């Protein structure tokens, strides 16, 4: 996507409208507030740094998409989304809510794009480093969020433990980090494949 001053503003306006809609009657207000800490930090940060560092429209779009998905999940506390209700009707033996897993995968799959753009523009690096460092950034961020979840779980007692959302899986955090890393590697693999394909096309 080419840069356009209107597109980020449209995405911001649509997101604010969607977020406001999802703020009405969430399933659990306390967990909704905990989940929206990410939104309260990220959106103002992107707005206030817009003039200093403007991402491409493509990066803003994947940020917009991920934040919309997160906002939707926060409304239902991740564990009780309509998607999971549908999945459990299709597969009655499903023991947990899997939308949470999908979002962790999308965290890496989508957000590695702006992470890579930020790294490349700030460092000027190309080649292998432009793939390795963004992947490491995603895994580091995913690990950081898991540590934050652990702290909230320890301090918040009942609501904090619901926020963590382990759902009886002692390896929940490890699986979430692995899915974020896998999503990032998949996107980076697609980018590398497309870049190599373009290089071959130019050479022929």
Coordinates of C-alpha atoms in Angstrom, one line a residue, residues 8-204:
X8 CA -4.4 6.0 9.0
X9 CA -7.1 8.5 10.1
X10 CA -9.9 6.4 8.7
X11 CA -8.5 3.3 10.4
X12 CA -8.2 5.2 13.7
X13 CA -11.7 6.5 13.4
X14 CA -13.1 3.0 12.6
X15 CA -11.2 1.4 15.4
X16 CA -12.4 4.0 18.0
X17 CA -16.0 3.4 16.9
X18 CA -15.5 -0.4 17.1
X19 CA -13.8 -0.1 20.5
X20 CA -16.6 2.1 21.9
X21 CA -19.2 -0.5 20.7
X22 CA -17.3 -3.3 22.3
X23 CA -17.0 -1.3 25.5
X24 CA -20.7 -1.7 26.1
X25 CA -21.7 -4.6 28.4
X26 CA -18.5 -6.8 28.2
X27 CA -18.8 -10.2 29.7
X28 CA -16.5 -9.3 32.6
X29 CA -15.7 -5.6 33.2
X30 CA -12.7 -6.2 35.3
X31 CA -11.0 -8.5 32.8
X32 CA -12.1 -6.2 30.0
X33 CA -10.2 -3.4 31.7
X34 CA -7.1 -5.6 32.2
X35 CA -7.2 -6.7 28.5
X36 CA -7.6 -3.1 27.3
X37 CA -4.4 -1.9 28.9
X38 CA -2.7 -3.0 25.6
X39 CA -5.1 -0.7 23.7
X40 CA -4.7 2.2 26.0
X41 CA -0.9 2.1 25.7
X42 CA -0.6 1.2 22.0
X43 CA -3.1 3.5 20.3
X44 CA -2.0 6.8 21.9
X45 CA 1.6 5.8 21.3
X46 CA 1.0 5.3 17.6
X47 CA -0.9 8.7 17.5
X48 CA 1.7 10.7 19.4
X49 CA 4.7 9.2 17.4
X50 CA 3.0 9.6 14.0
X51 CA 5.0 12.6 12.9
X52 CA 8.3 11.2 14.2
X53 CA 7.9 7.8 12.8
X54 CA 5.1 7.1 10.3
X55 CA 4.6 3.5 9.4
X56 CA 3.5 2.4 6.0
X57 CA -0.2 2.1 5.4
X58 CA 0.3 -1.7 5.2
X59 CA 1.8 -1.7 8.7
X60 CA -1.0 0.5 10.1
X61 CA -3.5 -1.9 8.6
X62 CA -2.1 -5.0 10.3
X63 CA -2.0 -3.1 13.6
X64 CA -5.6 -2.0 13.1
X65 CA -6.6 -5.6 12.3
X66 CA -4.9 -7.1 15.3
X67 CA -6.2 -4.4 17.7
X68 CA -9.8 -5.1 16.4
X69 CA -9.4 -8.8 16.9
X70 CA -8.0 -8.2 20.4
X71 CA -10.8 -5.8 21.2
X72 CA -13.4 -8.3 20.1
X73 CA -11.8 -11.0 22.2
X74 CA -11.5 -8.7 25.3
X75 CA -15.3 -8.1 25.1
X76 CA -15.8 -11.8 25.6
X77 CA -12.8 -12.3 27.9
X78 CA -11.1 -14.4 25.3
X79 CA -12.5 -17.7 26.8
X80 CA -16.1 -17.2 25.8
X81 CA -16.1 -15.8 22.2
X82 CA -18.8 -16.8 19.8
X83 CA -16.1 -18.5 17.8
X84 CA -15.4 -20.9 20.6
X85 CA -19.1 -21.5 21.1
X86 CA -19.3 -22.4 17.5
X87 CA -16.2 -24.6 17.6
X88 CA -17.5 -26.5 20.6
X89 CA -20.7 -27.2 18.9
X90 CA -18.8 -28.6 15.9
X91 CA -16.3 -30.5 18.1
X92 CA -18.0 -31.3 21.4
X93 CA -14.8 -32.7 22.8
X94 CA -12.9 -29.4 22.6
X95 CA -11.6 -29.0 26.1
X96 CA -10.6 -25.3 26.0
X97 CA -11.2 -22.1 24.1
X98 CA -9.0 -21.9 21.1
X99 CA -9.6 -18.3 20.0
X100 CA -6.9 -17.4 22.5
X101 CA -4.4 -19.6 20.6
X102 CA -5.4 -18.0 17.3
X103 CA -4.8 -14.5 18.6
X104 CA -1.3 -15.4 19.9
X105 CA -0.5 -16.8 16.4
X106 CA -1.8 -13.7 14.8
X107 CA 0.2 -11.6 17.2
X108 CA 3.4 -12.9 15.5
X109 CA 1.9 -13.4 12.0
X110 CA 0.6 -9.8 11.7
X111 CA 2.8 -7.7 14.0
X112 CA 6.1 -8.9 12.7
X113 CA 5.4 -6.7 9.6
X114 CA 5.5 -3.4 11.5
X115 CA 8.3 -4.8 13.7
X116 CA 10.4 -5.5 10.6
X117 CA 9.6 -2.1 9.0
X118 CA 10.6 -0.3 12.2
X119 CA 13.9 -2.3 12.5
X120 CA 14.8 -1.8 8.8
X121 CA 14.2 1.9 8.7
X122 CA 15.9 2.6 12.0
X123 CA 18.9 0.3 11.4
X124 CA 19.2 0.4 7.7
X125 CA 19.9 -3.4 7.8
X126 CA 18.8 -5.7 5.0
X127 CA 19.4 -9.4 4.3
X128 CA 19.4 -11.9 7.1
X129 CA 19.3 -9.4 10.0
X130 CA 16.0 -8.0 8.6
X131 CA 14.4 -11.4 9.3
X132 CA 16.2 -12.6 12.4
X133 CA 15.8 -9.4 14.5
X134 CA 12.1 -8.9 13.9
X135 CA 11.4 -12.5 14.8
X136 CA 13.4 -12.0 18.0
X137 CA 11.4 -8.8 18.7
X138 CA 8.1 -10.7 18.4
X139 CA 9.2 -13.5 20.7
X140 CA 10.6 -11.0 23.2
X141 CA 7.3 -9.1 23.2
X142 CA 5.3 -12.3 23.6
X143 CA 7.5 -13.3 26.5
X144 CA 7.1 -9.9 28.1
X145 CA 3.3 -10.1 27.9
X146 CA 3.4 -13.6 29.4
X147 CA 5.4 -12.2 32.3
X148 CA 2.9 -9.4 32.7
X149 CA 0.1 -12.0 32.7
X150 CA 1.9 -13.9 35.4
X151 CA 2.3 -10.8 37.6
X152 CA -1.4 -9.9 37.2
X153 CA -2.4 -13.5 38.0
X154 CA -0.4 -13.4 41.2
X155 CA -1.7 -10.0 42.3
X156 CA -5.2 -10.1 41.0
X157 CA -6.3 -13.4 42.6
X158 CA -9.6 -14.6 41.0
X159 CA -9.9 -11.9 38.2
X160 CA -6.1 -12.1 37.6
X161 CA -6.2 -15.8 37.1
X162 CA -9.1 -15.5 34.7
X163 CA -7.1 -12.9 32.8
X164 CA -4.2 -15.3 32.5
X165 CA -6.6 -17.8 30.9
X166 CA -4.4 -21.0 31.3
X167 CA -7.6 -23.1 31.3
X168 CA -5.9 -26.0 33.0
X169 CA -2.9 -26.1 30.7
X170 CA 0.4 -25.8 32.6
X171 CA 2.2 -25.2 29.3
X172 CA -0.2 -22.4 28.2
X173 CA 2.5 -19.7 28.3
X174 CA 5.0 -21.7 26.4
X175 CA 2.5 -22.6 23.7
X176 CA 1.4 -19.0 23.4
X177 CA 5.0 -17.9 22.9
X178 CA 5.7 -20.7 20.4
X179 CA 2.6 -19.8 18.4
X180 CA 3.6 -16.1 18.2
X181 CA 7.1 -17.2 17.1
X182 CA 5.6 -19.6 14.5
X183 CA 3.3 -16.8 13.1
X184 CA 6.3 -14.4 12.8
X185 CA 8.4 -17.1 11.0
X186 CA 5.6 -17.9 8.6
X187 CA 5.2 -14.2 7.6
X188 CA 8.9 -13.7 7.3
X189 CA 9.1 -16.8 5.2
X190 CA 6.5 -15.5 2.8
X191 CA 8.3 -12.1 2.6
X192 CA 11.6 -13.9 1.9
X193 CA 10.0 -16.0 -0.8
X194 CA 8.3 -13.0 -2.5
X195 CA 11.6 -11.1 -2.3
X196 CA 13.5 -13.9 -3.9
X197 CA 10.9 -14.3 -6.6
X198 CA 11.1 -10.6 -7.4
X199 CA 14.9 -10.8 -7.6
X200 CA 14.7 -13.7 -10.0
X201 CA 12.1 -11.8 -12.1
X202 CA 14.4 -8.7 -12.3
X203 CA 17.4 -10.9 -13.2
X204 CA 15.7 -12.7 -16.1

